[in-house]
PDB file of C-alpha atoms in Angstrom:
ATOM      1  CA  ASP A   1       0.000   0.000   0.000  1.00 60.00           C
ATOM      2  CA  ALA A   2       1.247   3.457  -0.878  1.00 78.00           C
ATOM      3  CA  GLY A   3       1.703   5.858   1.979  1.00 93.00           C
ATOM      4  CA  VAL A   4       0.766   9.527   1.962  1.00 96.00           C
ATOM      5  CA  THR A   5       2.203  11.124  -1.154  1.00 96.00           C
ATOM      6  CA  GLN A   6       2.927  14.804  -1.582  1.00 97.00           C
ATOM      7  CA  SER A   7       3.895  16.739  -4.659  1.00 97.00           C
ATOM      8  CA  PRO A   8       6.082  18.403  -5.567  1.00 97.00           C
ATOM      9  CA  THR A   9       8.908  17.411  -3.218  1.00 96.00           C
ATOM     10  CA  HIS A  10      10.719  20.705  -3.656  1.00 96.00           C
ATOM     11  CA  LEU A  11       9.935  24.019  -5.291  1.00 96.00           C
ATOM     12  CA  ILE A  12      11.230  27.554  -5.418  1.00 98.00           C
ATOM     13  CA  LYS A  13       8.924  30.544  -5.749  1.00 98.00           C
ATOM     14  CA  THR A  14       9.351  34.292  -5.837  1.00 98.00           C
ATOM     15  CA  ARG A  15       7.815  36.674  -3.297  1.00 98.00           C
ATOM     16  CA  GLY A  16       4.269  37.608  -4.261  1.00 98.00           C
ATOM     17  CA  GLN A  17       3.635  34.456  -6.263  1.00 98.00           C
ATOM     18  CA  GLN A  18       1.039  31.825  -5.515  1.00 98.00           C
ATOM     19  CA  VAL A  19       1.696  28.128  -4.888  1.00 98.00           C
ATOM     20  CA  THR A  20      -0.408  24.953  -4.801  1.00 98.00           C
ATOM     21  CA  LEU A  21       0.744  21.893  -2.902  1.00 98.00           C
ATOM     22  CA  ARG A  22      -0.892  18.501  -3.355  1.00 98.00           C
ATOM     23  CA  CYS A  23      -1.515  15.557  -1.042  1.00 98.00           C
ATOM     24  CA  SER A  24      -2.860  12.077  -1.720  1.00 97.00           C
ATOM     25  CA  PRO A  25      -3.936  10.281   1.457  1.00 96.00           C
ATOM     26  CA  ILE A  26      -3.690   6.587   2.131  1.00 95.00           C
ATOM     27  CA  SER A  27      -6.506   4.731   0.405  1.00 94.00           C
ATOM     28  CA  GLY A  28      -9.605   4.722   2.615  1.00 91.00           C
ATOM     29  CA  HIS A  29      -8.469   7.639   4.763  1.00 92.00           C
ATOM     30  CA  LYS A  30     -11.015  10.423   4.876  1.00 92.00           C
ATOM     31  CA  SER A  31      -9.160  12.956   7.026  1.00 92.00           C
ATOM     32  CA  VAL A  32      -6.312  15.122   5.745  1.00 94.00           C
ATOM     33  CA  SER A  33      -4.361  17.685   7.766  1.00 93.00           C
ATOM     34  CA  TRP A  34      -1.744  20.222   6.716  1.00 96.00           C
ATOM     35  CA  TYR A  35       1.212  21.496   8.744  1.00 96.00           C
ATOM     36  CA  GLN A  36       3.998  24.021   8.291  1.00 97.00           C
ATOM     37  CA  GLN A  37       7.400  23.183   9.739  1.00 96.00           C
ATOM     38  CA  VAL A  38      10.015  25.896   9.843  1.00 94.00           C
ATOM     39  CA  LEU A  39      13.590  24.694  10.271  1.00 90.00           C
ATOM     40  CA  GLY A  40      14.314  23.821  13.883  1.00 87.00           C
ATOM     41  CA  GLN A  41      10.682  24.069  15.015  1.00 90.00           C
ATOM     42  CA  GLY A  42       7.862  21.596  15.517  1.00 91.00           C
ATOM     43  CA  PRO A  43       5.105  21.351  12.900  1.00 93.00           C
ATOM     44  CA  GLN A  44       2.431  24.022  13.120  1.00 93.00           C
ATOM     45  CA  PHE A  45      -1.156  23.027  12.380  1.00 92.00           C
ATOM     46  CA  ILE A  46      -2.730  24.784   9.393  1.00 95.00           C
ATOM     47  CA  PHE A  47      -5.916  22.919   8.442  1.00 93.00           C
ATOM     48  CA  GLN A  48      -7.822  19.696   8.909  1.00 92.00           C
ATOM     49  CA  TYR A  49     -10.337  18.428   6.365  1.00 93.00           C
ATOM     50  CA  TYR A  50     -12.700  15.542   6.937  1.00 91.00           C
ATOM     51  CA  GLU A  51     -15.301  14.334   4.476  1.00 91.00           C
ATOM     52  CA  LYS A  52     -14.463  17.323   2.238  1.00 91.00           C
ATOM     53  CA  GLU A  53     -15.280  19.896   4.900  1.00 93.00           C
ATOM     54  CA  GLU A  54     -12.925  22.074   6.923  1.00 93.00           C
ATOM     55  CA  ARG A  55     -12.949  20.785  10.488  1.00 89.00           C
ATOM     56  CA  GLY A  56     -10.090  22.738  12.027  1.00 88.00           C
ATOM     57  CA  ARG A  57      -7.965  25.785  11.282  1.00 90.00           C
ATOM     58  CA  GLY A  58      -4.745  26.989  12.881  1.00 91.00           C
ATOM     59  CA  ASN A  59      -3.509  30.549  13.340  1.00 91.00           C
ATOM     60  CA  PHE A  60      -2.536  31.278   9.757  1.00 96.00           C
ATOM     61  CA  PRO A  61      -3.534  34.285   7.618  1.00 97.00           C
ATOM     62  CA  ASP A  62      -6.209  34.130   4.955  1.00 97.00           C
ATOM     63  CA  ARG A  63      -3.492  33.818   2.324  1.00 98.00           C
ATOM     64  CA  PHE A  64      -3.557  30.122   3.239  1.00 98.00           C
ATOM     65  CA  SER A  65      -6.466  28.075   1.944  1.00 97.00           C
ATOM     66  CA  ALA A  66      -7.152  24.436   1.248  1.00 97.00           C
ATOM     67  CA  ARG A  67      -9.729  22.067  -0.085  1.00 97.00           C
ATOM     68  CA  GLN A  68     -10.448  18.356  -0.160  1.00 97.00           C
ATOM     69  CA  PHE A  69     -11.740  16.606  -3.252  1.00 96.00           C
ATOM     70  CA  PRO A  70     -14.312  13.776  -3.560  1.00 95.00           C
ATOM     71  CA  ASN A  71     -11.453  11.242  -3.743  1.00 95.00           C
ATOM     72  CA  TYR A  72     -10.167  12.713  -0.423  1.00 95.00           C
ATOM     73  CA  SER A  73      -7.013  14.150  -1.946  1.00 97.00           C
ATOM     74  CA  SER A  74      -6.252  17.688  -0.895  1.00 98.00           C
ATOM     75  CA  GLU A  75      -4.594  20.888  -2.059  1.00 98.00           C
ATOM     76  CA  LEU A  76      -3.028  23.645   0.011  1.00 98.00           C
ATOM     77  CA  ASN A  77      -2.863  27.061  -1.624  1.00 98.00           C
ATOM     78  CA  VAL A  78      -0.752  29.967  -0.467  1.00 98.00           C
ATOM     79  CA  ASN A  79      -1.190  33.379  -2.089  1.00 98.00           C
ATOM     80  CA  ALA A  80       1.094  36.414  -2.066  1.00 98.00           C
ATOM     81  CA  LEU A  81       4.082  34.428  -0.849  1.00 98.00           C
ATOM     82  CA  LEU A  82       6.395  35.959   1.737  1.00 98.00           C
ATOM     83  CA  LEU A  83       9.964  34.994   2.552  1.00 98.00           C
ATOM     84  CA  GLY A  84       8.670  33.710   5.889  1.00 97.00           C
ATOM     85  CA  ASP A  85       6.529  31.130   4.121  1.00 98.00           C
ATOM     86  CA  SER A  86       9.682  29.165   3.337  1.00 98.00           C
ATOM     87  CA  ALA A  87       9.222  25.880   5.181  1.00 97.00           C
ATOM     88  CA  LEU A  88       8.509  22.180   4.929  1.00 97.00           C
ATOM     89  CA  TYR A  89       4.800  21.626   4.350  1.00 98.00           C
ATOM     90  CA  LEU A  90       3.563  18.323   5.691  1.00 97.00           C
ATOM     91  CA  CYS A  91       0.357  16.481   4.952  1.00 96.00           C
ATOM     92  CA  ALA A  92      -1.072  13.765   7.189  1.00 94.00           C
ATOM     93  CA  SER A  93      -3.985  11.421   6.647  1.00 93.00           C
ATOM     94  CA  SER A  94      -6.021   9.342   9.047  1.00 89.00           C
ATOM     95  CA  LEU A  95      -8.907   6.955   8.820  1.00 84.00           C
ATOM     96  CA  VAL A  96     -11.245   8.964  10.991  1.00 76.00           C
ATOM     97  CA  ARG A  97     -11.377  12.474  12.288  1.00 70.00           C
ATOM     98  CA  ARG A  98     -10.080  12.241  15.842  1.00 72.00           C
ATOM     99  CA  ASN A  99      -7.828  10.343  18.194  1.00 67.00           C
ATOM    100  CA  THR A 100      -6.381   7.904  15.777  1.00 76.00           C
ATOM    101  CA  GLU A 101      -3.018   7.269  14.211  1.00 84.00           C
ATOM    102  CA  ALA A 102      -2.078   9.853  11.580  1.00 88.00           C
ATOM    103  CA  PHE A 103       0.316   9.020   8.748  1.00 91.00           C
ATOM    104  CA  PHE A 104       2.560  11.784   7.448  1.00 93.00           C
ATOM    105  CA  GLY A 105       3.998  12.294   4.006  1.00 95.00           C
ATOM    106  CA  GLN A 106       7.610  13.281   3.367  1.00 94.00           C
ATOM    107  CA  GLY A 107       6.583  16.892   2.837  1.00 96.00           C
ATOM    108  CA  THR A 108       7.075  19.607   0.237  1.00 97.00           C
ATOM    109  CA  ARG A 109      10.056  21.886   0.767  1.00 97.00           C
ATOM    110  CA  LEU A 110       9.033  25.397  -0.308  1.00 98.00           C
ATOM    111  CA  THR A 111      11.661  28.079  -0.710  1.00 98.00           C
ATOM    112  CA  VAL A 112      10.539  31.660  -1.317  1.00 98.00           C
ATOM    113  CA  VAL A 113      13.182  33.982  -2.745  1.00 98.00           C
TER     114      VAL A 113
ATOM    115  CA  ASP B   1      -4.875  27.010  24.217  1.00 57.00           C
ATOM    116  CA  ALA B   2      -3.826  23.662  25.592  1.00 60.00           C
ATOM    117  CA  LYS B   3      -0.080  23.360  25.808  1.00 83.00           C
ATOM    118  CA  THR B   4       2.551  20.700  26.421  1.00 90.00           C
ATOM    119  CA  THR B   5       5.980  21.169  27.973  1.00 93.00           C
ATOM    120  CA  GLN B   6       8.904  18.851  27.288  1.00 95.00           C
ATOM    121  CA  PRO B   7      12.639  19.004  27.982  1.00 96.00           C
ATOM    122  CA  ASN B   8      14.606  20.301  24.993  1.00 96.00           C
ATOM    123  CA  SER B   9      16.913  17.328  24.839  1.00 97.00           C
ATOM    124  CA  MET B  10      17.807  14.062  26.557  1.00 97.00           C
ATOM    125  CA  GLU B  11      20.537  11.473  26.268  1.00 96.00           C
ATOM    126  CA  SER B  12      20.420   7.762  26.806  1.00 96.00           C
ATOM    127  CA  ASN B  13      22.724   4.815  26.348  1.00 96.00           C
ATOM    128  CA  GLU B  14      21.940   2.244  23.730  1.00 96.00           C
ATOM    129  CA  GLU B  15      19.959  -0.786  24.955  1.00 95.00           C
ATOM    130  CA  GLU B  16      18.797   1.024  28.092  1.00 95.00           C
ATOM    131  CA  PRO B  17      15.236   2.209  28.840  1.00 95.00           C
ATOM    132  CA  VAL B  18      14.344   5.827  28.129  1.00 97.00           C
ATOM    133  CA  HIS B  19      11.678   7.843  29.934  1.00 97.00           C
ATOM    134  CA  LEU B  20      10.530  10.964  28.066  1.00 98.00           C
ATOM    135  CA  PRO B  21       8.379  13.278  30.231  1.00 97.00           C
ATOM    136  CA  CYS B  22       5.634  15.652  29.168  1.00 96.00           C
ATOM    137  CA  ASN B  23       3.609  18.143  31.202  1.00 95.00           C
ATOM    138  CA  HIS B  24       0.108  19.084  30.038  1.00 91.00           C
ATOM    139  CA  SER B  25      -1.434  20.790  33.058  1.00 89.00           C
ATOM    140  CA  THR B  26      -4.211  22.464  31.009  1.00 85.00           C
ATOM    141  CA  ILE B  27      -5.522  19.185  29.613  1.00 87.00           C
ATOM    142  CA  SER B  28      -9.285  18.741  29.685  1.00 84.00           C
ATOM    143  CA  GLY B  29     -11.171  15.577  30.452  1.00 82.00           C
ATOM    144  CA  THR B  30     -11.699  14.528  26.849  1.00 82.00           C
ATOM    145  CA  ASP B  31      -8.259  15.365  25.407  1.00 84.00           C
ATOM    146  CA  TYR B  32      -6.203  12.401  24.286  1.00 88.00           C
ATOM    147  CA  ILE B  33      -2.419  12.482  24.644  1.00 91.00           C
ATOM    148  CA  HIS B  34      -0.534  11.562  21.493  1.00 92.00           C
ATOM    149  CA  TRP B  35       3.169  10.974  20.902  1.00 95.00           C
ATOM    150  CA  TYR B  36       4.901  11.262  17.558  1.00 95.00           C
ATOM    151  CA  ARG B  37       8.557  11.198  16.640  1.00 96.00           C
ATOM    152  CA  GLN B  38      10.428  12.725  13.745  1.00 95.00           C
ATOM    153  CA  LEU B  39      13.613  11.248  12.399  1.00 92.00           C
ATOM    154  CA  PRO B  40      15.965  13.512  10.425  1.00 87.00           C
ATOM    155  CA  SER B  41      14.623  14.482   7.001  1.00 84.00           C
ATOM    156  CA  GLN B  42      11.370  12.567   7.498  1.00 89.00           C
ATOM    157  CA  GLY B  43       7.764  13.384   8.338  1.00 92.00           C
ATOM    158  CA  PRO B  44       6.553  12.679  11.881  1.00 93.00           C
ATOM    159  CA  GLU B  45       5.753   9.068  12.767  1.00 94.00           C
ATOM    160  CA  TYR B  46       2.997   7.953  15.155  1.00 92.00           C
ATOM    161  CA  VAL B  47       4.230   6.308  18.343  1.00 95.00           C
ATOM    162  CA  ILE B  48       1.306   5.902  20.730  1.00 94.00           C
ATOM    163  CA  HIS B  49      -1.749   7.632  22.229  1.00 92.00           C
ATOM    164  CA  GLY B  50      -3.964   7.298  25.279  1.00 92.00           C
ATOM    165  CA  LEU B  51      -6.659   8.925  27.411  1.00 90.00           C
ATOM    166  CA  THR B  52      -6.465   7.779  31.032  1.00 89.00           C
ATOM    167  CA  SER B  53      -4.905   4.400  31.559  1.00 84.00           C
ATOM    168  CA  ASN B  54      -1.444   3.239  30.603  1.00 91.00           C
ATOM    169  CA  VAL B  55      -1.022   2.018  27.028  1.00 93.00           C
ATOM    170  CA  ASN B  56       1.419  -0.382  25.403  1.00 94.00           C
ATOM    171  CA  ASN B  57       2.243  -1.154  21.802  1.00 91.00           C
ATOM    172  CA  ARG B  58       5.135  -2.677  19.908  1.00 90.00           C
ATOM    173  CA  MET B  59       7.045   0.610  19.857  1.00 89.00           C
ATOM    174  CA  ALA B  60       6.621   1.993  23.355  1.00 95.00           C
ATOM    175  CA  SER B  61       4.566   2.367  26.516  1.00 97.00           C
ATOM    176  CA  LEU B  62       2.666   5.448  27.662  1.00 97.00           C
ATOM    177  CA  ALA B  63       2.286   6.080  31.370  1.00 97.00           C
ATOM    178  CA  ILE B  64      -0.361   8.694  32.211  1.00 95.00           C
ATOM    179  CA  ALA B  65      -0.492  10.317  35.642  1.00 94.00           C
ATOM    180  CA  GLU B  66      -3.654   9.822  37.657  1.00 93.00           C
ATOM    181  CA  ASP B  67      -4.532  13.539  37.434  1.00 92.00           C
ATOM    182  CA  ARG B  68      -3.619  13.442  33.686  1.00 93.00           C
ATOM    183  CA  LYS B  69      -1.489  16.555  34.008  1.00 93.00           C
ATOM    184  CA  SER B  70       1.618  14.703  32.906  1.00 95.00           C
ATOM    185  CA  SER B  71       2.635  11.606  30.992  1.00 96.00           C
ATOM    186  CA  THR B  72       5.793   9.653  30.211  1.00 97.00           C
ATOM    187  CA  LEU B  73       6.735   7.891  27.015  1.00 97.00           C
ATOM    188  CA  ILE B  74       8.824   4.816  27.737  1.00 97.00           C
ATOM    189  CA  LEU B  75      11.117   3.219  25.190  1.00 97.00           C
ATOM    190  CA  HIS B  76      12.009  -0.078  26.789  1.00 94.00           C
ATOM    191  CA  ARG B  77      15.318  -0.673  25.045  1.00 94.00           C
ATOM    192  CA  ALA B  78      16.664   2.241  23.052  1.00 94.00           C
ATOM    193  CA  THR B  79      18.521   1.649  19.810  1.00 95.00           C
ATOM    194  CA  LEU B  80      20.448   4.084  17.632  1.00 95.00           C
ATOM    195  CA  ARG B  81      17.413   4.157  15.325  1.00 94.00           C
ATOM    196  CA  ASP B  82      15.384   5.735  18.121  1.00 96.00           C
ATOM    197  CA  ALA B  83      17.398   8.954  17.903  1.00 96.00           C
ATOM    198  CA  ALA B  84      14.773  11.513  16.907  1.00 97.00           C
ATOM    199  CA  VAL B  85      12.683  14.461  18.087  1.00 97.00           C
ATOM    200  CA  TYR B  86       9.768  13.193  20.192  1.00 98.00           C
ATOM    201  CA  TYR B  87       6.599  15.285  20.320  1.00 96.00           C
ATOM    202  CA  CYS B  88       3.922  15.107  22.995  1.00 94.00           C
ATOM    203  CA  ILE B  89       0.681  16.373  21.496  1.00 91.00           C
ATOM    204  CA  LEU B  90      -2.817  17.330  22.613  1.00 86.00           C
ATOM    205  CA  ILE B  91      -5.613  17.388  20.068  1.00 77.00           C
ATOM    206  CA  VAL B  92      -8.105  20.054  21.074  1.00 71.00           C
ATOM    207  CA  ASP B  93     -11.170  20.896  18.987  1.00 69.00           C
ATOM    208  CA  ASP B  94      -9.590  19.294  15.921  1.00 68.00           C
ATOM    209  CA  LYS B  95      -6.445  21.429  16.326  1.00 72.00           C
ATOM    210  CA  ILE B  96      -3.291  19.352  16.552  1.00 76.00           C
ATOM    211  CA  ILE B  97      -0.836  21.326  18.672  1.00 77.00           C
ATOM    212  CA  PHE B  98       2.793  20.219  18.424  1.00 84.00           C
ATOM    213  CA  GLY B  99       5.191  21.505  21.072  1.00 80.00           C
ATOM    214  CA  LYS B 100       8.912  21.968  20.538  1.00 86.00           C
ATOM    215  CA  GLY B 101       9.604  18.336  21.299  1.00 94.00           C
ATOM    216  CA  THR B 102      12.500  16.545  22.981  1.00 97.00           C
ATOM    217  CA  ARG B 103      15.555  15.730  20.915  1.00 97.00           C
ATOM    218  CA  LEU B 104      16.675  12.269  22.033  1.00 97.00           C
ATOM    219  CA  HIS B 105      20.339  11.380  21.589  1.00 97.00           C
ATOM    220  CA  ILE B 106      21.320   7.716  21.847  1.00 96.00           C
ATOM    221  CA  LEU B 107      24.898   6.991  22.865  1.00 95.00           C
ATOM    222  CA  PRO B 108      26.443   3.779  21.483  1.00 92.00           C
TER     223      PRO B 108
END
């Protein structure tokens, strides 16, 4: 069975641009969460989606948005990129919404220049 | 917001038990305690979770204090592969709050 897959693995963007990151959960998993991990820090929660609806949101500006598709895959969009958005973006999937094991992907390394 | 506190780093000798503490004094009655670890250049990996009573799985044991304000992750026999950052996590209202974690060094 494939694990959580994220694409792309790396990308470089310029300040002010927009970026879309993609996540495919493990087959059968209906919950997808997104995290931002700045170098040397723990992951910071951005969003959780379950059954295609937003179920949780962290303290991130409105430039960050996400959605979940009928096949439970998900996209994270970031508009008007800032240098501070440079980070590892992690996606995690789980079978149900709460209190269960979450499986993380390898992440997308975003560099904003 | 619910918060966890962990030591920044710990050291242990290979093949000895390791006890990783976590304080979560603001925990509410329905919050589960989760532990994840992150090896270098990898995404976090689930270790264990529990609510009130002690929990065991193939990776580790979780000892939860009676008042639930603290917990301890126990690795029974540390190996070099256990060197990682260990995160104690509360999930509150669908928000997964990672702390800074404990960086565990294993000495051969």
